[in-house]
Coordinates of N, CA and C in Angstrom, one line a residue:
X3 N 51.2 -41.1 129.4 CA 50.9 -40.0 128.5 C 50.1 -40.5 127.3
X4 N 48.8 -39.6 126.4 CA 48.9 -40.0 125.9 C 48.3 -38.3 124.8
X5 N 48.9 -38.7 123.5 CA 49.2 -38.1 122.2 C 47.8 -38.2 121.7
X6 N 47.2 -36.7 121.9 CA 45.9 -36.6 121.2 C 45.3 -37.3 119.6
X7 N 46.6 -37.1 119.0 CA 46.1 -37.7 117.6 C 46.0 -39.2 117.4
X8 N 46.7 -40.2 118.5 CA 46.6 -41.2 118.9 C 46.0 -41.7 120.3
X9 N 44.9 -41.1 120.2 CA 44.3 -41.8 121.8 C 43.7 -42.9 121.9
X10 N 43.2 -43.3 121.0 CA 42.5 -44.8 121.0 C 43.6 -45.8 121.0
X11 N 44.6 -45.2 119.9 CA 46.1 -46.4 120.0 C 46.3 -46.4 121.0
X12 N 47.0 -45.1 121.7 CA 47.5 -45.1 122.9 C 46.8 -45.6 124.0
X13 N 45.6 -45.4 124.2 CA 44.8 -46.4 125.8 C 45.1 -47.5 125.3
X14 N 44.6 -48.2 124.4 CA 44.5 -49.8 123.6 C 46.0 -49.9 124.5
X15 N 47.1 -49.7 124.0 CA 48.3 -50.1 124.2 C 48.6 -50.1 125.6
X16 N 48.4 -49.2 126.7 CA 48.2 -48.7 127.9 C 47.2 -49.7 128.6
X17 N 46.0 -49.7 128.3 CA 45.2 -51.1 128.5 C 45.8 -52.5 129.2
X18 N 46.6 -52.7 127.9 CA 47.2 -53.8 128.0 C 48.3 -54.0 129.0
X19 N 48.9 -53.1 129.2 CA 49.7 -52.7 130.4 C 48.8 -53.3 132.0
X20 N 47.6 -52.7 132.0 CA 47.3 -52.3 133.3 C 46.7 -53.6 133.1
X21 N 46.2 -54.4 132.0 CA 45.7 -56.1 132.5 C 46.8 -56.9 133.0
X22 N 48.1 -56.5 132.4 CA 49.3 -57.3 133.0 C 48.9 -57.0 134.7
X23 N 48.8 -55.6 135.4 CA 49.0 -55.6 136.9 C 47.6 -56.5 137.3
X24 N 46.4 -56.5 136.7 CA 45.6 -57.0 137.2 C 45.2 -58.4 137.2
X25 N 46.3 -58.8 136.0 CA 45.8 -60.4 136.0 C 46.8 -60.8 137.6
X26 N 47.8 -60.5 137.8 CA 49.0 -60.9 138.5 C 47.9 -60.5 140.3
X27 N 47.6 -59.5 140.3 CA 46.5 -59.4 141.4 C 46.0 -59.9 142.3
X28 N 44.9 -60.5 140.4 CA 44.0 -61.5 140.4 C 44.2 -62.9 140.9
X29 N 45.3 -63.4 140.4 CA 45.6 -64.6 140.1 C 46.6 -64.7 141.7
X30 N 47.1 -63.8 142.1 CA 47.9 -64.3 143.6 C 46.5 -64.4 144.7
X31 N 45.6 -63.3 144.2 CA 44.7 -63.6 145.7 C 44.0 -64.7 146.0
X32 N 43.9 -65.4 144.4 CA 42.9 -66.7 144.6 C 43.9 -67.7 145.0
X33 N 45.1 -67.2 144.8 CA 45.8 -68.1 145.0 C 46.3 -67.9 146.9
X34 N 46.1 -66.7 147.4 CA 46.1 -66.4 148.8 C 45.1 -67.1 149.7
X35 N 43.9 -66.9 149.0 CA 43.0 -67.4 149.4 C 42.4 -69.2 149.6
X36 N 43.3 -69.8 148.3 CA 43.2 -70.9 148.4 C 44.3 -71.6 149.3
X37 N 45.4 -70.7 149.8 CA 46.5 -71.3 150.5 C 47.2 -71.8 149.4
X38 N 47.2 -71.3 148.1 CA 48.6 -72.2 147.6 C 50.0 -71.1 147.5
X39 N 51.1 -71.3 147.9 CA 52.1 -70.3 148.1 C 52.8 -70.3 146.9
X40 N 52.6 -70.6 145.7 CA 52.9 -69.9 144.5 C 52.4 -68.6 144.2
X41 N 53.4 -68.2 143.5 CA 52.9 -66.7 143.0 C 53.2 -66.3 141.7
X42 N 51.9 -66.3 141.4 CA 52.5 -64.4 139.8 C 53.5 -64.0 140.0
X43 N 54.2 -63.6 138.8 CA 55.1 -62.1 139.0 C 55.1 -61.5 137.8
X44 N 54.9 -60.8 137.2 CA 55.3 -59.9 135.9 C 57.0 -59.9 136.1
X45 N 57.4 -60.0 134.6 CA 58.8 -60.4 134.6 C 59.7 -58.7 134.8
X46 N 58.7 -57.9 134.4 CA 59.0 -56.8 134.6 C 59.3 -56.2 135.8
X47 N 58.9 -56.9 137.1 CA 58.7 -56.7 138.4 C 59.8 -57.4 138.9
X48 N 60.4 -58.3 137.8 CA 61.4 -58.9 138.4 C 63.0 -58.2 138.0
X49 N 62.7 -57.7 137.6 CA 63.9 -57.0 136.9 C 64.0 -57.2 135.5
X50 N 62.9 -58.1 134.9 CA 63.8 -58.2 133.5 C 62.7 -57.6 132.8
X51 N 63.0 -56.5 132.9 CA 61.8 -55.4 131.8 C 62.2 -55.4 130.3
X52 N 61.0 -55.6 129.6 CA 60.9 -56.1 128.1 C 61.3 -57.4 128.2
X53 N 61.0 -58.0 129.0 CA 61.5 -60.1 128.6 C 61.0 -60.1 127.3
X54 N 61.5 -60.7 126.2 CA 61.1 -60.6 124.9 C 60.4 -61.8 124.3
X55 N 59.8 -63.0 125.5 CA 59.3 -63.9 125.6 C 57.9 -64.0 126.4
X56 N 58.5 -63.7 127.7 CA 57.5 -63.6 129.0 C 56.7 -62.6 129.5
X57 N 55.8 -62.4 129.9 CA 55.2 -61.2 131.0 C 55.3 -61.3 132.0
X58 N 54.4 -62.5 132.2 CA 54.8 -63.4 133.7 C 55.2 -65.1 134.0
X59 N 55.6 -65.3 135.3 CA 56.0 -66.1 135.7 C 55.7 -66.8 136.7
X60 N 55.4 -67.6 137.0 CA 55.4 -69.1 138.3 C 56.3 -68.6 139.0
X61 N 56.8 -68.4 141.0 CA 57.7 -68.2 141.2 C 56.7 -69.4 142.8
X62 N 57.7 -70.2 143.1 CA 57.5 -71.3 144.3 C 57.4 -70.5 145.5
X63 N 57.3 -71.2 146.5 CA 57.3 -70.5 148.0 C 58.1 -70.3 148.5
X64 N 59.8 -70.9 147.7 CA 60.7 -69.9 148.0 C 61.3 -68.3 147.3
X65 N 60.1 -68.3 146.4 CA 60.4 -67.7 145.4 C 61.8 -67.9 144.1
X66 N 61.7 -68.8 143.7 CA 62.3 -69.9 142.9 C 61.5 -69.8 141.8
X67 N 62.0 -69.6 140.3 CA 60.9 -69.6 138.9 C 60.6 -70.9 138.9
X68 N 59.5 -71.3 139.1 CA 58.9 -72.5 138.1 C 59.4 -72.6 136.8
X69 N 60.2 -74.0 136.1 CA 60.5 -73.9 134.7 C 59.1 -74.3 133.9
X70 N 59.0 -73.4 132.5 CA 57.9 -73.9 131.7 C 56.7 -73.0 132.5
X71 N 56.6 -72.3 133.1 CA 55.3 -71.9 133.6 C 55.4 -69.8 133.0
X72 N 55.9 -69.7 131.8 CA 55.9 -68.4 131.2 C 54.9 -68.3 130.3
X73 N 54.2 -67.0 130.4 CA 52.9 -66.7 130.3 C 52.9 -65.5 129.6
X74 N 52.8 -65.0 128.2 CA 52.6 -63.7 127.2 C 51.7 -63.1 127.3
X75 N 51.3 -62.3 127.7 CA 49.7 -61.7 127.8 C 49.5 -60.6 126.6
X76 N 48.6 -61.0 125.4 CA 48.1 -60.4 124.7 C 47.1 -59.9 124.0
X77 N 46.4 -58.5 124.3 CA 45.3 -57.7 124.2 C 45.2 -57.2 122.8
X78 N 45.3 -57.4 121.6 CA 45.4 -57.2 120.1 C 44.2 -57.0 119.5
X79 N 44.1 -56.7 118.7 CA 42.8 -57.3 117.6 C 41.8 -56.5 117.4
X80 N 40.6 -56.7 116.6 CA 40.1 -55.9 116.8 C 39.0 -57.0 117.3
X81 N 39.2 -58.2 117.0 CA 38.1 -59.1 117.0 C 38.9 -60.4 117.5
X82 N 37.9 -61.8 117.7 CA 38.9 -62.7 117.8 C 39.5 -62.9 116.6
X83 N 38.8 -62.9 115.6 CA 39.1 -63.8 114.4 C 40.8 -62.6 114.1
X84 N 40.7 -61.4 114.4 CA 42.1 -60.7 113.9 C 43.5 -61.0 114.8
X85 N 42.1 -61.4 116.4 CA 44.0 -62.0 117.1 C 44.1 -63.2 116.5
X86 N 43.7 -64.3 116.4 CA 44.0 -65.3 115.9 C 44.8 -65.2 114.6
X87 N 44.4 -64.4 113.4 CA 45.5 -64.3 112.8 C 46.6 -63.4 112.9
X88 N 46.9 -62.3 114.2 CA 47.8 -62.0 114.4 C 49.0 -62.9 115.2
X89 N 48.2 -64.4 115.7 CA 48.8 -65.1 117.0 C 49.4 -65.9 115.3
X90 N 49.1 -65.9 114.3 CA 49.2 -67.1 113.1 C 50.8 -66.4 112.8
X91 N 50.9 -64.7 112.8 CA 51.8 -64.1 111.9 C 53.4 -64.3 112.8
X92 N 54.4 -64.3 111.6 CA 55.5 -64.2 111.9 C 56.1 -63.9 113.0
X93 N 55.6 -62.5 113.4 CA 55.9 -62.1 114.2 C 55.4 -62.6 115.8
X94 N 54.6 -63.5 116.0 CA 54.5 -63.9 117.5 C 54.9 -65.3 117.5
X95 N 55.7 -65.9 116.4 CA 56.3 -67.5 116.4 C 57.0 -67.3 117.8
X96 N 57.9 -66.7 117.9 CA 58.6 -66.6 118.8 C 58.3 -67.4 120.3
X97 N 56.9 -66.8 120.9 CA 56.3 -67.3 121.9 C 55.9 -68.6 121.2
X98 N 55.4 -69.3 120.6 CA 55.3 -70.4 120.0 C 56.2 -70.8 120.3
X99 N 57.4 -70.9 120.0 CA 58.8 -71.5 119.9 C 59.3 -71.8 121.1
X100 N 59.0 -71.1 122.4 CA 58.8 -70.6 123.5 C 58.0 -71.7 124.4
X101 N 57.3 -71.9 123.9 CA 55.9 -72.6 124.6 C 55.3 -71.9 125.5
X102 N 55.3 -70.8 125.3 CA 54.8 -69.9 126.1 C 53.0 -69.7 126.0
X103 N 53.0 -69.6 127.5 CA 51.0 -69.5 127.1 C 50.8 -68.5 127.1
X104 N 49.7 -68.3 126.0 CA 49.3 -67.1 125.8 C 48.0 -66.6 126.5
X105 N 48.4 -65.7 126.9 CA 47.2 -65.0 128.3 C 46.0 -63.8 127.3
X106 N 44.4 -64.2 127.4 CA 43.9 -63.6 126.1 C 43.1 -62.9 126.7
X107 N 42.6 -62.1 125.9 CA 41.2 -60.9 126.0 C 40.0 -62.2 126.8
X108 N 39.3 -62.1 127.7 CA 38.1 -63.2 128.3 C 37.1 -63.2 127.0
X109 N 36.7 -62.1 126.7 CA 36.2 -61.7 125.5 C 36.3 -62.0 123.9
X110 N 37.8 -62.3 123.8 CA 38.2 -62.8 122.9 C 38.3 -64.8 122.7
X111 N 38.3 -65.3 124.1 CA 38.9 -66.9 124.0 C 38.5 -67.5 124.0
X112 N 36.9 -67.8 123.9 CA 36.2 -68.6 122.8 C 35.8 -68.9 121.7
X113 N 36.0 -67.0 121.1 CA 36.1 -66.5 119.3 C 37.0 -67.1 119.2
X114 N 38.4 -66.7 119.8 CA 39.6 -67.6 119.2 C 39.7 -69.4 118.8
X115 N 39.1 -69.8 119.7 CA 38.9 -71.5 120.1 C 37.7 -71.8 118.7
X116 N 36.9 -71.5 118.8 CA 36.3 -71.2 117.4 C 36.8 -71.3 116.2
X117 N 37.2 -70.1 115.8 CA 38.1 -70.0 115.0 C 39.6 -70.5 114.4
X118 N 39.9 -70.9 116.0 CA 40.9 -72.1 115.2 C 40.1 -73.7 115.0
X119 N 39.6 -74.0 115.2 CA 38.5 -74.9 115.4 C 38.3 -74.8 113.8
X120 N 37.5 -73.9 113.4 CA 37.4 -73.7 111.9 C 38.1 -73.6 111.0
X121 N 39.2 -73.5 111.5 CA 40.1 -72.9 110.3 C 41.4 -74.3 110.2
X122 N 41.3 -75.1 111.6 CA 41.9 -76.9 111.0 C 40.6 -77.4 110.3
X123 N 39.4 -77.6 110.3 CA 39.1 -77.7 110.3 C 39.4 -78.0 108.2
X124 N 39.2 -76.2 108.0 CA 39.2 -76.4 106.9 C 40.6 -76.4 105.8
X125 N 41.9 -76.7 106.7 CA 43.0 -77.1 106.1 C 43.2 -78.5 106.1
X126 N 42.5 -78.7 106.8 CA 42.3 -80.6 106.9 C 41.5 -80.9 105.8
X127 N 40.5 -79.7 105.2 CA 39.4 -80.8 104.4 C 40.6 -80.6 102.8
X128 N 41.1 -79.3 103.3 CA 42.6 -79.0 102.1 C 43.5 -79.9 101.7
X129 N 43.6 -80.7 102.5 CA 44.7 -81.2 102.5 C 44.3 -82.8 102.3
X130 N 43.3 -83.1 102.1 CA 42.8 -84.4 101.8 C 42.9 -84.0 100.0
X131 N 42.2 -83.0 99.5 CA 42.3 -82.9 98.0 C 43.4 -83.0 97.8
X132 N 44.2 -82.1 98.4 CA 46.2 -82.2 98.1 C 46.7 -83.7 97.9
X133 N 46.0 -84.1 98.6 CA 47.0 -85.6 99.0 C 46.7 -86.2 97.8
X134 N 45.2 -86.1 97.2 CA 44.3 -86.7 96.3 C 45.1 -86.1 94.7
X135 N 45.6 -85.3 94.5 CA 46.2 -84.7 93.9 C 48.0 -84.9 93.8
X136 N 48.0 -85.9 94.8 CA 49.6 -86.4 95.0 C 50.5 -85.0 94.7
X137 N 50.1 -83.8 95.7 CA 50.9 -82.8 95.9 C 51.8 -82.7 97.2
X138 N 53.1 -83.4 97.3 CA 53.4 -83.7 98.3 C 54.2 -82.3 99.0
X139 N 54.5 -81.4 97.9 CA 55.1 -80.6 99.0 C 53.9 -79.1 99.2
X140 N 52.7 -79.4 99.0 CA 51.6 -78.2 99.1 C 51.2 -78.9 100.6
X141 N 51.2 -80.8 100.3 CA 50.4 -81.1 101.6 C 51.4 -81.1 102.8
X142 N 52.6 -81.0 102.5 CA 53.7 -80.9 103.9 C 53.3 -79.4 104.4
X143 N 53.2 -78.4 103.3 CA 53.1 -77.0 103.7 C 51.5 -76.8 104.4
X144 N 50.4 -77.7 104.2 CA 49.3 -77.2 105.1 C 49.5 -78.1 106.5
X145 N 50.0 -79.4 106.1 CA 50.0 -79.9 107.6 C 50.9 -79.1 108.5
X146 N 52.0 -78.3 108.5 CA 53.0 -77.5 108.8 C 51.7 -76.3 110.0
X147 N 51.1 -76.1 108.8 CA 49.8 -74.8 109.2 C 48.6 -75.2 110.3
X148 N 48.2 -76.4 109.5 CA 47.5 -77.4 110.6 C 48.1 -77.5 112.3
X149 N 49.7 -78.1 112.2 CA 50.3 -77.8 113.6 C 50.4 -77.3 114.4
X150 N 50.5 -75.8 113.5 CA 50.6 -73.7 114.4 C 49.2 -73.9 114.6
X151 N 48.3 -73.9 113.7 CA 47.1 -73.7 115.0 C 46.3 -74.2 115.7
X152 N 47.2 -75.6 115.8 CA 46.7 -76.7 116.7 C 47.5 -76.1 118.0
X153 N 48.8 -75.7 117.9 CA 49.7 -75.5 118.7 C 49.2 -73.8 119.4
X154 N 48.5 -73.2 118.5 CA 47.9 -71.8 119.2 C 46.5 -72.3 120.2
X155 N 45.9 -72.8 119.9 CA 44.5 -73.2 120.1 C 45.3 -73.8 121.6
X156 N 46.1 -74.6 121.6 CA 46.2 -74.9 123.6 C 47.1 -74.3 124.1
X157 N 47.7 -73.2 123.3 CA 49.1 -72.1 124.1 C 48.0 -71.2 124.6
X158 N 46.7 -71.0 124.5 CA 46.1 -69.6 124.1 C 45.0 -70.1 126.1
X159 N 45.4 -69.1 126.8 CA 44.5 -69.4 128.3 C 43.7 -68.0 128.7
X160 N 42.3 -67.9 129.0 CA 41.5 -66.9 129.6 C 42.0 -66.3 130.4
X161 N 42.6 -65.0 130.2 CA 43.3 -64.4 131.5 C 42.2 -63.7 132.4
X162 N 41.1 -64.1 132.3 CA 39.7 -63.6 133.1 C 39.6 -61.9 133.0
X163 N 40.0 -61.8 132.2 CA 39.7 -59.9 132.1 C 39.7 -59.7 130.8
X164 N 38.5 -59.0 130.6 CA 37.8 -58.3 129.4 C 38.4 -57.1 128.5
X165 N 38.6 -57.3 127.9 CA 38.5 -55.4 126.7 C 38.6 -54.6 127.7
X166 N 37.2 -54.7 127.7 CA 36.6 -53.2 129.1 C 37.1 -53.1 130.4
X167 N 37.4 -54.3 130.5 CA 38.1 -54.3 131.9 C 39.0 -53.2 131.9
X168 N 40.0 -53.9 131.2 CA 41.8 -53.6 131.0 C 41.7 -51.8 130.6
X169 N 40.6 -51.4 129.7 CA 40.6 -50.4 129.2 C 40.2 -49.7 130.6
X170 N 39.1 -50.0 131.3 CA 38.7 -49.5 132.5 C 39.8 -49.0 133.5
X171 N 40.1 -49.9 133.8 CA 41.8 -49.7 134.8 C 42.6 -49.1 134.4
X172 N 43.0 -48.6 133.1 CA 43.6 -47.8 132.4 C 43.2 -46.2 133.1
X173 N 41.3 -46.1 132.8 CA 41.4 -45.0 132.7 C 40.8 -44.5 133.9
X174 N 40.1 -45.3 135.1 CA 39.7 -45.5 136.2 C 40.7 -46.4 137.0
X175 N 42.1 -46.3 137.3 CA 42.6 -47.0 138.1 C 42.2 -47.2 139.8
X176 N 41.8 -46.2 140.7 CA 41.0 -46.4 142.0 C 40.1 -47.1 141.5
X177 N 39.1 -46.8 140.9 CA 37.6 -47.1 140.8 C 38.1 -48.9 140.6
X178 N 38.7 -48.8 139.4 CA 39.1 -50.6 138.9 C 39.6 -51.5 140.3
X179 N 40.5 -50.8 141.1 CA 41.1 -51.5 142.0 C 39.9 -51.7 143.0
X180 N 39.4 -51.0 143.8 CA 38.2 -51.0 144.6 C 36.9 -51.8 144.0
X181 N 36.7 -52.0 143.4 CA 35.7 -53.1 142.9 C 36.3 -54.9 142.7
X182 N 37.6 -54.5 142.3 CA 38.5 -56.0 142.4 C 39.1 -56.3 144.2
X183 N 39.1 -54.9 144.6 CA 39.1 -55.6 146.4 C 37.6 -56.0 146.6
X184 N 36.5 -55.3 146.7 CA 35.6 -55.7 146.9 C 34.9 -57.1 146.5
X185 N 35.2 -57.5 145.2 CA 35.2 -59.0 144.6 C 35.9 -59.6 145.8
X186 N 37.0 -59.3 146.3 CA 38.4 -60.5 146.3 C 37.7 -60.9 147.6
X187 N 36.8 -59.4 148.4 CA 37.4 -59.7 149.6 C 35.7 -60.6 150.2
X188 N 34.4 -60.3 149.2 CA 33.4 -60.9 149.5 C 34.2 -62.6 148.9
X189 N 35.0 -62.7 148.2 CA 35.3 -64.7 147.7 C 36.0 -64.7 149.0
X190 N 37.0 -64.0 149.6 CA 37.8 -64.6 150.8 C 36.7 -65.1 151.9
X191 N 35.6 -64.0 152.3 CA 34.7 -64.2 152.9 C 33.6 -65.6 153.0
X192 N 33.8 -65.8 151.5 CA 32.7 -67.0 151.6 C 33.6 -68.4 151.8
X193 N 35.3 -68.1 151.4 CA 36.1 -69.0 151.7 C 36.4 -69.5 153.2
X194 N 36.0 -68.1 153.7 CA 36.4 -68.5 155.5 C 34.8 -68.8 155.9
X195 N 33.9 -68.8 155.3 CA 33.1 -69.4 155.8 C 32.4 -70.8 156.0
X196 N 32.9 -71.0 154.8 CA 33.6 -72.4 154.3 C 34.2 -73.5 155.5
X197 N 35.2 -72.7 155.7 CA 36.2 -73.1 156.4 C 35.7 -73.2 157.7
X198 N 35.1 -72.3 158.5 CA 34.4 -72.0 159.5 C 33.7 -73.2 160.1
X199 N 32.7 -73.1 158.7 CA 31.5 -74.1 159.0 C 32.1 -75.6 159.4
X200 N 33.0 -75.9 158.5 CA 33.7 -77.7 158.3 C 34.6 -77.6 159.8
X201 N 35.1 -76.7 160.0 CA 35.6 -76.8 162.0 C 34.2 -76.7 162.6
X202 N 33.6 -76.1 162.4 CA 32.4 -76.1 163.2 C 31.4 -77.4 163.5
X203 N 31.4 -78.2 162.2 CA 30.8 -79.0 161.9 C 31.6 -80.1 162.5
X204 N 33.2 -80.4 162.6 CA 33.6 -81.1 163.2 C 34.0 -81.3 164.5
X205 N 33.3 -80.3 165.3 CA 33.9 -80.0 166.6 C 32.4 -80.7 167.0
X206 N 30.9 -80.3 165.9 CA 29.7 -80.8 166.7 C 29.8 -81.9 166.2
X207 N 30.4 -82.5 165.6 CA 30.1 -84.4 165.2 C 30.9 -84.5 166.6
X208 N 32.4 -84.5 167.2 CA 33.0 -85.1 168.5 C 32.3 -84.5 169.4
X209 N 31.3 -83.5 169.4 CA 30.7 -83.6 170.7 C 29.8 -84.6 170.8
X210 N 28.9 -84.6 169.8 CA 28.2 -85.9 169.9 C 28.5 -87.1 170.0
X211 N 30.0 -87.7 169.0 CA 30.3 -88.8 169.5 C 30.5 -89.1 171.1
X212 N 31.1 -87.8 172.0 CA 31.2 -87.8 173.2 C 29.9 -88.3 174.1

């Protein structure tokens, strides 16, 4: 549903929902395709709706959680530079603390890498005058800062889906699904041909060695 006076909040928010089903999709078919029998799962799918950590999960080929393989997926910001300081604020330590990887806008995860890039960059050059200044408890508190976004910058992974995407599938769900079968099923296609060719190819090397 969504509340006329809030409809850009409300898709935004909804959006983000519908990248959770798509990344999980996504991420099993290549993984179908490649033959590896791990799987996605949205934790919500698993029963534990609102995991206050996770979205999704690693689950083995017997369907067993992989430990350490929890994944937050978050669509925020208006920009990178706003998720990156929303990934800095109080309120998402938690997944930090977690080790949880953070699953991002495609759109956003090079602004972010950037930007934290920039921004040790220039608590480092801070923290050399600090030191120079024999301020020992200003330079504990930037190295402290320096860590978080050393520590965001490799929690933070491409979840290969855009803004538009996620917003797309929101409001076009057929249309979004039918263009991601069509992707899935021309990659399976060039995968089994792949495959094809290298039996093919080895059936005509032993004829020849014959």
């Amino acid at each position: 549903k969504v509340n006329p006076e809030y409809r850009d909040q409300n898709l935004k928010q909804q959006a983000g929902f519908a990248a959770e089903d798509k990344y999980t999709a996504r991420q099993n078919a290549e993984k179908i395709i490649k033959g590896d029998e791990t799987r996605v799962y949205r934790t919500d799918d698993l029963g534990r709706v609102n995991d206050p950590l996770f979205d999704h999960v690693l689950l083995d080929g017997d369907g067993i959680e992989i430990p350490g393989t929890g994944e937050q997926m978050k669509f925020v910001g208006r920009d990178a530079k706003a998720f990156l300081k929303k990934l800095e604020s109080e309120k998402f330590r938690k997944y930090l603390d977690a080790d949880a990887t953070i699953t991002v806008p495609s759109d956003y995860y090079d602004g972010i890498i950037a930007e934290a890039n920039k921004e040790i960059t220039s608590l480092e050059n801070q923290l050399v005058r600090v030191k120079q200044n024999n301020n020992q408890q200003l330079a504990s508190s930037i190295k402290k800062r320096i860590e978080k976004v050393k520590k965001i910058k490799d929690s933070v992974k491409d979840s290969g889906i855009t803004n538009e995407e996620a917003l797309y599938a929101r409001q076009h769900p057929k249309l979004s699904t039918a263009k991601d079968i069509a992707k899935i099923s021309h990659r399976a296609g060039i995968e089994q041909a792949k495959y094809g060719a290298a039996i093919s190819g080895g059936i005509s090397l032993r004829s020849e060695e014959r």
